[in-house]
Amino acid sequence: MKKWWLGVALGSAVLLGACGGGEEEATDTGSSAGEMDPEEIYIGNCSGCHGDNLEGASGPNLEEVGSRLSQDEILTVILEGQGGMPGGLIEGEEAEVVAEWLSEKQ
């Protein structure tokens, strides 16, 4: 009986292994190679405190942050933090892309 269950288990593993997994095809997001989506970076790193639509939550509203701060000032806040916001949640080119995107919010 044990050999039968072992055969069923191995057969199932082989069958399921052949059906799924493997390499996934890359999906086209509509952006060129190398381009970063600032909204995607924002949602992944900032929306928990600033809201999905920049409306604010535990962090301040960012809907018109570009009218208050320049791109460089926004980048400084992202990199160094301010108030209750820790610095370095986004770094490098991603931080620059998000700072530029937020500076256009007026």
PDB file of C-alpha atoms in Angstrom:
ATOM      1  CA  MET A   1       0.000   0.000   0.000  1.00  0.00           C
ATOM      2  CA  LYS A   2       2.866   2.358   0.810  1.00  0.00           C
ATOM      3  CA  LYS A   3       4.381   1.803  -2.636  1.00  0.00           C
ATOM      4  CA  TRP A   4       1.060   2.693  -4.239  1.00  0.00           C
ATOM      5  CA  TRP A   5       0.867   6.045  -2.338  1.00  0.00           C
ATOM      6  CA  LEU A   6       4.502   6.742  -3.204  1.00  0.00           C
ATOM      7  CA  GLY A   7       3.708   6.097  -6.862  1.00  0.00           C
ATOM      8  CA  VAL A   8       0.670   8.398  -6.733  1.00  0.00           C
ATOM      9  CA  ALA A   9       2.679  11.145  -5.021  1.00  0.00           C
ATOM     10  CA  LEU A  10       5.574  10.934  -7.477  1.00  0.00           C
ATOM     11  CA  GLY A  11       3.237  10.733 -10.459  1.00  0.00           C
ATOM     12  CA  SER A  12       1.324  13.787  -9.241  1.00  0.00           C
ATOM     13  CA  ALA A  13       4.532  15.724  -8.692  1.00  0.00           C
ATOM     14  CA  VAL A  14       5.741  14.954 -12.213  1.00  0.00           C
ATOM     15  CA  LEU A  15       2.368  15.808 -13.733  1.00  0.00           C
ATOM     16  CA  LEU A  16       2.022  19.088 -11.826  1.00  0.00           C
ATOM     17  CA  GLY A  17       5.624  20.025 -12.500  1.00  0.00           C
ATOM     18  CA  ALA A  18       5.086  19.610 -16.228  1.00  0.00           C
ATOM     19  CA  CYS A  19       1.914  21.709 -16.219  1.00  0.00           C
ATOM     20  CA  GLY A  20       2.989  24.877 -14.498  1.00  0.00           C
ATOM     21  CA  GLY A  21       5.841  26.975 -13.275  1.00  0.00           C
ATOM     22  CA  GLY A  22       8.727  27.518 -15.576  1.00  0.00           C
ATOM     23  CA  GLU A  23       9.646  30.857 -17.003  1.00  0.00           C
ATOM     24  CA  GLU A  24       7.037  33.568 -17.200  1.00  0.00           C
ATOM     25  CA  GLU A  25       6.804  35.698 -20.269  1.00  0.00           C
ATOM     26  CA  ALA A  26       7.610  39.352 -19.816  1.00  0.00           C
ATOM     27  CA  THR A  27       4.549  41.546 -20.089  1.00  0.00           C
ATOM     28  CA  ASP A  28       4.640  44.824 -21.933  1.00  0.00           C
ATOM     29  CA  THR A  29       3.721  47.645 -19.587  1.00  0.00           C
ATOM     30  CA  GLY A  30       3.838  50.215 -22.340  1.00  0.00           C
ATOM     31  CA  SER A  31       7.028  51.858 -21.108  1.00  0.00           C
ATOM     32  CA  SER A  32      10.365  51.701 -22.852  1.00  0.00           C
ATOM     33  CA  ALA A  33      13.150  49.552 -21.488  1.00  0.00           C
ATOM     34  CA  GLY A  34      14.964  51.339 -18.699  1.00  0.00           C
ATOM     35  CA  GLU A  35      12.104  53.743 -17.945  1.00  0.00           C
ATOM     36  CA  MET A  36      10.826  53.790 -14.404  1.00  0.00           C
ATOM     37  CA  ASP A  37       7.188  54.381 -13.592  1.00  0.00           C
ATOM     38  CA  PRO A  38       7.085  56.962 -10.785  1.00  0.00           C
ATOM     39  CA  GLU A  39       3.517  56.046  -9.841  1.00  0.00           C
ATOM     40  CA  GLU A  40       4.494  52.401  -9.455  1.00  0.00           C
ATOM     41  CA  ILE A  41       7.486  53.344  -7.281  1.00  0.00           C
ATOM     42  CA  TYR A  42       5.261  55.669  -5.230  1.00  0.00           C
ATOM     43  CA  ILE A  43       2.572  53.001  -4.696  1.00  0.00           C
ATOM     44  CA  GLY A  44       5.186  50.483  -3.626  1.00  0.00           C
ATOM     45  CA  ASN A  45       6.988  52.755  -1.181  1.00  0.00           C
ATOM     46  CA  CYS A  46       4.940  55.806  -0.214  1.00  0.00           C
ATOM     47  CA  SER A  47       1.211  55.158  -0.511  1.00  0.00           C
ATOM     48  CA  GLY A  48       0.983  53.463   2.875  1.00  0.00           C
ATOM     49  CA  CYS A  49       1.492  56.854   4.543  1.00  0.00           C
ATOM     50  CA  HIS A  50       0.556  59.333   1.808  1.00  0.00           C
ATOM     51  CA  GLY A  51      -2.428  57.475   0.298  1.00  0.00           C
ATOM     52  CA  ASP A  52      -2.861  55.808  -3.085  1.00  0.00           C
ATOM     53  CA  ASN A  53      -4.026  59.090  -4.623  1.00  0.00           C
ATOM     54  CA  LEU A  54      -1.596  61.410  -2.765  1.00  0.00           C
ATOM     55  CA  GLU A  55      -4.508  62.393  -0.472  1.00  0.00           C
ATOM     56  CA  GLY A  56      -2.557  61.826   2.726  1.00  0.00           C
ATOM     57  CA  ALA A  57      -3.069  59.363   5.537  1.00  0.00           C
ATOM     58  CA  SER A  58      -0.608  59.190   8.414  1.00  0.00           C
ATOM     59  CA  GLY A  59       1.687  61.272   6.189  1.00  0.00           C
ATOM     60  CA  PRO A  60       0.815  64.631   4.649  1.00  0.00           C
ATOM     61  CA  ASN A  61      -1.262  65.217   1.516  1.00  0.00           C
ATOM     62  CA  LEU A  62       0.982  65.411  -1.580  1.00  0.00           C
ATOM     63  CA  GLU A  63      -1.649  66.374  -4.168  1.00  0.00           C
ATOM     64  CA  GLU A  64      -0.115  69.854  -4.591  1.00  0.00           C
ATOM     65  CA  VAL A  65       3.367  69.320  -3.151  1.00  0.00           C
ATOM     66  CA  GLY A  66       4.962  70.798  -6.289  1.00  0.00           C
ATOM     67  CA  SER A  67       3.409  74.172  -5.491  1.00  0.00           C
ATOM     68  CA  ARG A  68       5.167  74.199  -2.096  1.00  0.00           C
ATOM     69  CA  LEU A  69       8.491  72.501  -2.780  1.00  0.00           C
ATOM     70  CA  SER A  70      10.897  72.392  -5.718  1.00  0.00           C
ATOM     71  CA  GLN A  71      12.046  69.131  -7.266  1.00  0.00           C
ATOM     72  CA  ASP A  72      15.376  69.425  -5.391  1.00  0.00           C
ATOM     73  CA  GLU A  73      13.596  70.050  -2.082  1.00  0.00           C
ATOM     74  CA  ILE A  74      11.334  67.049  -2.639  1.00  0.00           C
ATOM     75  CA  LEU A  75      14.379  64.916  -3.457  1.00  0.00           C
ATOM     76  CA  THR A  76      16.065  66.057  -0.240  1.00  0.00           C
ATOM     77  CA  VAL A  77      13.004  65.066   1.801  1.00  0.00           C
ATOM     78  CA  ILE A  78      12.903  61.663   0.099  1.00  0.00           C
ATOM     79  CA  LEU A  79      16.599  61.011   0.681  1.00  0.00           C
ATOM     80  CA  GLU A  80      17.037  62.525   4.146  1.00  0.00           C
ATOM     81  CA  GLY A  81      13.536  62.322   5.599  1.00  0.00           C
ATOM     82  CA  GLN A  82      11.586  65.017   7.397  1.00  0.00           C
ATOM     83  CA  GLY A  83       9.394  65.012  10.498  1.00  0.00           C
ATOM     84  CA  GLY A  84       8.152  61.458  11.022  1.00  0.00           C
ATOM     85  CA  MET A  85       9.264  60.316   7.568  1.00  0.00           C
ATOM     86  CA  PRO A  86      12.514  58.345   7.542  1.00  0.00           C
ATOM     87  CA  GLY A  87      15.028  59.028   4.822  1.00  0.00           C
ATOM     88  CA  GLY A  88      16.140  56.541   2.229  1.00  0.00           C
ATOM     89  CA  LEU A  89      12.868  54.732   1.597  1.00  0.00           C
ATOM     90  CA  ILE A  90      13.603  55.358  -2.073  1.00  0.00           C
ATOM     91  CA  GLU A  91      17.153  55.923  -3.284  1.00  0.00           C
ATOM     92  CA  GLY A  92      19.114  56.709  -6.417  1.00  0.00           C
ATOM     93  CA  GLU A  93      17.410  57.102  -9.745  1.00  0.00           C
ATOM     94  CA  GLU A  94      14.062  55.948  -8.337  1.00  0.00           C
ATOM     95  CA  ALA A  95      14.141  58.826  -5.826  1.00  0.00           C
ATOM     96  CA  GLU A  96      14.940  61.284  -8.620  1.00  0.00           C
ATOM     97  CA  VAL A  97      12.086  59.991 -10.795  1.00  0.00           C
ATOM     98  CA  VAL A  98       9.568  60.236  -7.941  1.00  0.00           C
ATOM     99  CA  ALA A  99      10.812  63.711  -6.952  1.00  0.00           C
ATOM    100  CA  GLU A 100      10.355  64.944 -10.526  1.00  0.00           C
ATOM    101  CA  TRP A 101       6.871  63.402 -10.717  1.00  0.00           C
ATOM    102  CA  LEU A 102       5.802  64.912  -7.382  1.00  0.00           C
ATOM    103  CA  SER A 103       7.200  68.331  -8.333  1.00  0.00           C
ATOM    104  CA  GLU A 104       4.658  68.399 -11.183  1.00  0.00           C
ATOM    105  CA  LYS A 105       1.770  68.026  -8.704  1.00  0.00           C
ATOM    106  CA  GLN A 106       0.460  71.572  -8.357  1.00  0.00           C
TER     107      GLN A 106
END
